[in-house]
mmCIF file of C-alpha atoms in Angstrom:
data_model
loop_
_atom_site.group_PDB
_atom_site.id
_atom_site.type_symbol
_atom_site.label_atom_id
_atom_site.label_comp_id
_atom_site.label_asym_id
_atom_site.label_seq_id
_atom_site.Cartn_x
_atom_site.Cartn_y
_atom_site.Cartn_z
ATOM 1 C CA MET K 16 28.442 18.183 16.393
ATOM 2 C CA LEU K 17 24.827 17.720 15.336
ATOM 3 C CA GLU K 18 22.205 17.953 18.037
ATOM 4 C CA ARG K 19 20.262 14.701 18.421
ATOM 5 C CA ARG K 20 16.965 14.235 20.210
ATOM 6 C CA SER K 21 14.232 11.610 20.120
ATOM 7 C CA ILE K 22 10.765 12.376 18.775
ATOM 8 C CA LEU K 23 8.191 9.583 18.612
ATOM 9 C CA GLY K 24 10.860 6.939 18.243
ATOM 10 C CA LEU K 25 12.836 8.905 15.654
ATOM 11 C CA THR K 26 16.180 10.578 16.169
ATOM 12 C CA VAL K 27 16.478 14.169 15.043
ATOM 13 C CA ALA K 28 20.000 15.275 14.151
ATOM 14 C CA GLY K 29 20.473 18.892 13.147
ATOM 15 C CA GLY K 30 17.018 19.003 11.628
ATOM 16 C CA ALA K 31 17.441 15.780 9.665
ATOM 17 C CA VAL K 32 15.419 12.750 10.696
ATOM 18 C CA LEU K 33 16.993 9.343 11.186
ATOM 19 C CA LEU K 34 15.306 5.999 11.819
ATOM 20 C CA THR K 35 17.583 3.973 14.071
ATOM 21 C CA GLY K 36 18.091 0.244 13.661
ATOM 22 C CA ALA K 37 19.038 -1.987 10.760
ATOM 23 C CA ALA K 38 17.724 0.570 8.270
ATOM 24 C CA GLN K 39 18.025 4.351 8.335
ATOM 25 C CA ARG K 40 16.028 6.960 6.469
ATOM 26 C CA TRP K 41 17.129 10.544 5.926
ATOM 27 C CA TRP K 42 15.468 13.582 4.441
ATOM 28 C CA PRO K 43 16.525 17.240 4.646
ATOM 29 C CA PRO K 44 14.393 19.667 6.640
ATOM 30 C CA GLY K 45 12.294 21.974 4.501
ATOM 31 C CA ALA K 46 13.086 20.149 1.265
ATOM 32 C CA SER K 47 10.593 20.575 -1.551
ATOM 33 C CA ARG K 48 10.200 19.458 -5.144
ATOM 34 C CA ALA K 49 10.822 23.027 -6.248
ATOM 35 C CA ALA K 50 14.235 23.283 -4.578
ATOM 36 C CA PRO K 51 17.043 22.342 -7.015
ATOM 37 C CA GLY K 52 19.660 20.039 -5.567
ATOM 38 C CA THR K 53 17.548 18.935 -2.602
ATOM 39 C CA ALA K 54 15.492 15.819 -2.109
ATOM 40 C CA PRO K 55 11.715 16.101 -1.826
ATOM 41 C CA PRO K 56 10.176 14.798 1.411
ATOM 42 C CA ASP K 57 9.109 11.568 -0.288
ATOM 43 C CA ASP K 58 12.638 10.920 -1.617
ATOM 44 C CA ILE K 59 13.892 8.915 1.350
ATOM 45 C CA CYS K 60 17.400 7.481 1.586
ATOM 46 C CA LEU K 61 17.292 4.023 3.082
ATOM 47 C CA VAL K 62 20.402 2.259 4.338
ATOM 48 C CA ALA K 63 19.971 -1.513 4.598
ATOM 49 C CA PRO K 64 23.322 -3.009 5.615
ATOM 50 C CA PRO K 65 24.250 -6.405 4.137
ATOM 51 C CA PHE K 66 24.377 -9.530 6.293
ATOM 52 C CA ALA K 67 27.732 -11.203 6.918
ATOM 53 C CA PHE K 68 28.289 -14.855 6.081
ATOM 54 C CA ASP K 69 27.875 -17.213 9.039
ATOM 55 C CA PRO K 70 30.306 -20.156 8.748
ATOM 56 C CA ALA K 71 28.257 -22.000 11.380
ATOM 57 C CA SER K 72 25.357 -22.220 8.899
ATOM 58 C CA GLY K 73 27.104 -25.085 7.118
ATOM 59 C CA LEU K 74 26.270 -23.527 3.732
ATOM 60 C CA PRO K 75 28.862 -22.842 1.031
ATOM 61 C CA VAL K 76 29.600 -19.132 0.727
ATOM 62 C CA ALA K 77 27.967 -18.927 -2.700
ATOM 63 C CA ALA K 78 24.797 -20.839 -1.716
ATOM 64 C CA ALA K 79 21.409 -19.140 -1.369
ATOM 65 C CA ARG K 80 20.537 -18.372 2.246
ATOM 66 C CA PRO K 81 17.310 -18.158 4.235
ATOM 67 C CA ILE K 82 16.021 -14.601 4.551
ATOM 68 C CA PRO K 83 16.106 -13.133 8.072
ATOM 69 C CA GLY K 84 12.755 -11.712 9.084
ATOM 70 C CA HIS K 85 14.249 -8.290 9.806
ATOM 71 C CA ALA K 86 16.193 -7.983 6.524
ATOM 72 C CA ARG K 87 15.308 -4.881 4.500
ATOM 73 C CA CYS K 88 15.504 -4.410 0.752
ATOM 74 C CA PRO K 89 18.136 -1.726 0.048
ATOM 75 C CA VAL K 90 16.191 -0.489 -2.979
ATOM 76 C CA CYS K 91 12.690 0.020 -1.559
ATOM 77 C CA GLY K 92 12.927 -0.692 2.183
ATOM 78 C CA MET K 93 10.436 -3.560 2.237
ATOM 79 C CA PHE K 94 10.933 -6.828 4.144
ATOM 80 C CA PRO K 95 11.717 -9.603 1.604
ATOM 81 C CA ALA K 96 10.815 -12.356 4.095
ATOM 82 C CA ARG K 97 7.175 -11.226 3.992
ATOM 83 C CA GLN K 98 6.858 -12.096 0.287
ATOM 84 C CA PRO K 99 9.344 -14.998 -0.031
ATOM 85 C CA ARG K 100 8.178 -16.135 -3.493
ATOM 86 C CA TRP K 101 9.212 -12.770 -4.923
ATOM 87 C CA ALA K 102 12.518 -12.415 -3.072
ATOM 88 C CA ALA K 103 16.034 -12.209 -4.501
ATOM 89 C CA GLN K 104 19.511 -12.074 -3.024
ATOM 90 C CA VAL K 105 23.002 -10.992 -4.019
ATOM 91 C CA ILE K 106 26.086 -12.588 -2.459
ATOM 92 C CA PHE K 107 29.455 -10.841 -2.623
ATOM 93 C CA SER K 108 32.934 -12.357 -2.730
ATOM 94 C CA ASN K 109 33.538 -11.476 0.941
ATOM 95 C CA GLY K 110 30.460 -13.503 1.920
ATOM 96 C CA ASP K 111 28.138 -10.568 2.571
ATOM 97 C CA VAL K 112 24.577 -10.953 1.284
ATOM 98 C CA GLN K 113 21.983 -8.346 0.375
ATOM 99 C CA TYR K 114 18.317 -9.426 0.289
ATOM 100 C CA LEU K 115 15.873 -7.807 -2.123
ATOM 101 C CA ASP K 116 12.074 -7.879 -2.169
ATOM 102 C CA SER K 117 11.649 -8.743 -5.869
ATOM 103 C CA PRO K 118 13.450 -9.411 -9.154
ATOM 104 C CA LEU K 119 12.575 -5.843 -10.153
ATOM 105 C CA SER K 120 14.465 -4.534 -7.129
ATOM 106 C CA LEU K 121 17.324 -6.886 -8.009
ATOM 107 C CA PHE K 122 17.752 -5.407 -11.490
ATOM 108 C CA LEU K 123 17.401 -1.856 -10.190
ATOM 109 C CA TYR K 124 20.049 -2.724 -7.591
ATOM 110 C CA LEU K 125 22.434 -4.062 -10.236
ATOM 111 C CA GLN K 126 22.293 -0.746 -12.081
ATOM 112 C CA ASN K 127 24.235 0.927 -9.279
ATOM 113 C CA VAL K 128 25.486 -1.458 -6.603
ATOM 114 C CA PRO K 129 27.666 1.099 -4.714
ATOM 115 C CA ARG K 130 24.665 3.373 -4.273
ATOM 116 C CA TYR K 131 22.762 0.726 -2.310
ATOM 117 C CA THR K 132 25.650 -1.135 -0.640
ATOM 118 C CA VAL K 133 28.483 1.187 0.296
ATOM 119 C CA GLY K 134 31.916 -0.265 -0.420
ATOM 120 C CA GLN K 135 30.717 -2.937 -2.857
ATOM 121 C CA GLN K 136 30.871 -3.203 -6.629
ATOM 122 C CA ALA K 137 29.029 -5.317 -9.196
ATOM 123 C CA SER K 138 32.373 -6.903 -10.075
ATOM 124 C CA ARG K 139 32.503 -8.403 -6.564
ATOM 125 C CA ILE K 140 29.214 -10.295 -6.890
ATOM 126 C CA LEU K 141 29.813 -13.993 -6.338
ATOM 127 C CA ALA K 142 26.255 -15.273 -6.839
ATOM 128 C CA MET K 143 22.709 -13.991 -7.367
ATOM 129 C CA TYR K 144 19.403 -15.749 -6.825
ATOM 130 C CA ALA K 145 15.738 -15.118 -7.546
ATOM 131 C CA THR K 146 12.810 -17.137 -6.209
ATOM 132 C CA ASP K 147 10.694 -19.237 -8.541
ATOM 133 C CA LEU K 148 7.245 -17.679 -8.079
ATOM 134 C CA GLU K 149 5.418 -21.018 -8.199
ATOM 135 C CA THR K 150 7.751 -23.395 -6.327
ATOM 136 C CA GLY K 151 9.430 -20.998 -3.903
ATOM 137 C CA ALA K 152 12.842 -22.499 -4.780
ATOM 138 C CA TRP K 153 15.925 -20.355 -5.213
ATOM 139 C CA VAL K 154 17.091 -20.143 -8.837
ATOM 140 C CA PRO K 155 20.392 -18.637 -10.059
ATOM 141 C CA ALA K 156 19.247 -15.193 -11.190
ATOM 142 C CA GLN K 157 21.202 -15.343 -14.426
ATOM 143 C CA GLN K 158 19.462 -18.593 -15.433
ATOM 144 C CA ALA K 159 15.910 -17.627 -14.440
ATOM 145 C CA VAL K 160 13.246 -16.570 -16.949
ATOM 146 C CA TYR K 161 11.299 -13.444 -16.003
ATOM 147 C CA VAL K 162 7.857 -12.312 -17.108
ATOM 148 C CA HIS K 163 7.145 -8.669 -17.832
ATOM 149 C CA GLY K 164 3.685 -7.148 -18.214
ATOM 150 C CA SER K 165 1.522 -9.843 -16.657
ATOM 151 C CA ARG K 166 -1.608 -9.214 -14.594
ATOM 152 C CA THR K 167 0.228 -10.354 -11.444
ATOM 153 C CA LEU K 168 1.571 -7.423 -9.435
ATOM 154 C CA GLY K 169 4.723 -7.569 -7.353
ATOM 155 C CA PRO K 170 5.121 -6.837 -3.622
ATOM 156 C CA MET K 171 4.858 -3.070 -4.080
ATOM 157 C CA ARG K 172 1.640 -3.490 -6.129
ATOM 158 C CA SER K 173 3.139 -1.616 -9.063
ATOM 159 C CA GLY K 174 5.094 -3.308 -11.794
ATOM 160 C CA ASN K 175 5.958 -6.969 -11.856
ATOM 161 C CA LEU K 176 8.818 -9.213 -12.924
ATOM 162 C CA PRO K 177 8.206 -12.685 -11.472
ATOM 163 C CA ALA K 178 10.955 -15.278 -11.919
ATOM 164 C CA PHE K 179 10.700 -18.884 -13.082
ATOM 165 C CA ALA K 180 13.191 -21.730 -13.192
ATOM 166 C CA SER K 181 12.425 -22.644 -16.800
ATOM 167 C CA ALA K 182 11.033 -21.251 -20.026
ATOM 168 C CA SER K 183 8.194 -23.793 -19.915
ATOM 169 C CA ALA K 184 7.132 -22.656 -16.438
ATOM 170 C CA ALA K 185 7.223 -19.028 -17.592
ATOM 171 C CA ALA K 186 5.171 -19.909 -20.688
ATOM 172 C CA ALA K 187 2.519 -21.650 -18.575
ATOM 173 C CA PHE K 188 2.287 -18.578 -16.346
ATOM 174 C CA ILE K 189 2.009 -16.282 -19.395
ATOM 175 C CA ALA K 190 -0.854 -18.400 -20.731
ATOM 176 C CA ARG K 191 -2.781 -17.680 -17.522
ATOM 177 C CA GLN K 192 -1.662 -14.161 -16.631
ATOM 178 C CA GLY K 193 -0.316 -12.645 -19.831
ATOM 179 C CA GLY K 194 3.030 -10.938 -20.265
ATOM 180 C CA THR K 195 6.268 -11.547 -22.138
ATOM 181 C CA ALA K 196 9.232 -13.746 -21.205
ATOM 182 C CA VAL K 197 12.587 -12.001 -20.890
ATOM 183 C CA GLY K 198 16.051 -13.139 -19.817
ATOM 184 C CA ALA K 199 18.423 -11.710 -17.243
ATOM 185 C CA ASP K 200 20.918 -10.425 -19.808
ATOM 186 C CA ALA K 201 18.257 -8.322 -21.521
ATOM 187 C CA LEU K 202 17.028 -6.915 -18.197
ATOM 188 C CA ARG K 203 20.542 -5.998 -17.133
ATOM 189 C CA ARG K 204 21.093 -4.165 -20.417
ATOM 190 C CA THR K 205 17.809 -2.238 -20.407
ATOM 191 C CA LEU K 206 14.815 -2.409 -18.091
ATOM 192 C CA PRO K 207 11.425 -1.726 -19.738
ATOM 193 C CA ALA K 208 10.657 1.976 -19.404
ATOM 194 C CA GLU K 209 7.592 1.435 -17.193
ATOM 195 C CA LEU K 210 9.742 -0.537 -14.739
ATOM 196 C CA GLN K 211 12.661 1.885 -14.892
ATOM 197 C CA ARG K 212 10.294 4.646 -13.784
ATOM 198 C CA LEU K 213 9.811 2.763 -10.508
ATOM 199 C CA ALA K 214 13.477 3.297 -9.588
ATOM 200 C CA PRO K 215 14.043 5.429 -6.477
ATOM 201 C CA GLN K 216 14.858 9.078 -7.012
ATOM 202 C CA THR K 217 18.539 10.016 -7.053
ATOM 203 C CA HIS K 218 20.093 10.560 -3.632
ATOM 204 C CA GLU K 219 23.255 12.411 -4.619
ATOM 205 C CA GLY K 220 24.741 14.503 -1.851
ATOM 206 C CA HIS K 221 22.858 12.862 1.005
ATOM 207 C CA ASP K 222 25.897 11.026 2.369
ATOM 208 C CA ALA K 223 27.813 14.275 2.622
ATOM 209 C CA ALA K 224 24.872 16.018 4.274
ATOM 210 C CA VAL K 225 24.476 13.336 6.915
#
């Protein structure tokens, strides 16, 4: 059994460091960029469990839901509720929902759903939503128009992919902030290279190590 002890609010288990609570981070002791097969110290695995559907909410299972303040983005670890006009969400057929901090995180998430939500698959997605940057309204993610390359940065201050409910709204934004309109299908096929580079490092082998 791994030895566990608390250090400054963290739990140390066999040399690995875990952050208790809704999200957990893990990194191997002594890892370095030069060590093949190990994660560097800044390659942090974050586990952000999905939220179960609450029948008492009165919402249909496939409807967009308010974001809990403590929800974490499974891709980057940020709190989507802090930047609600950038947020996105994915609802699965069992009613579980995963909240994401931006459309960029949404499309990175869709590249490998099981990596970020253990036990789920893209084929089990019931509905997806992005937030219209200007109105704050939820928009079906597949129908939204996204803008790449504008002067408006996303929540992580690097890269951007704001969503809009219509092509006309996206065009008006582009006239002010620059960029190019792109649809969900194109983004699911291939993310622009400069956005793909913002994807988290691979975390293969971490589950077994923990």
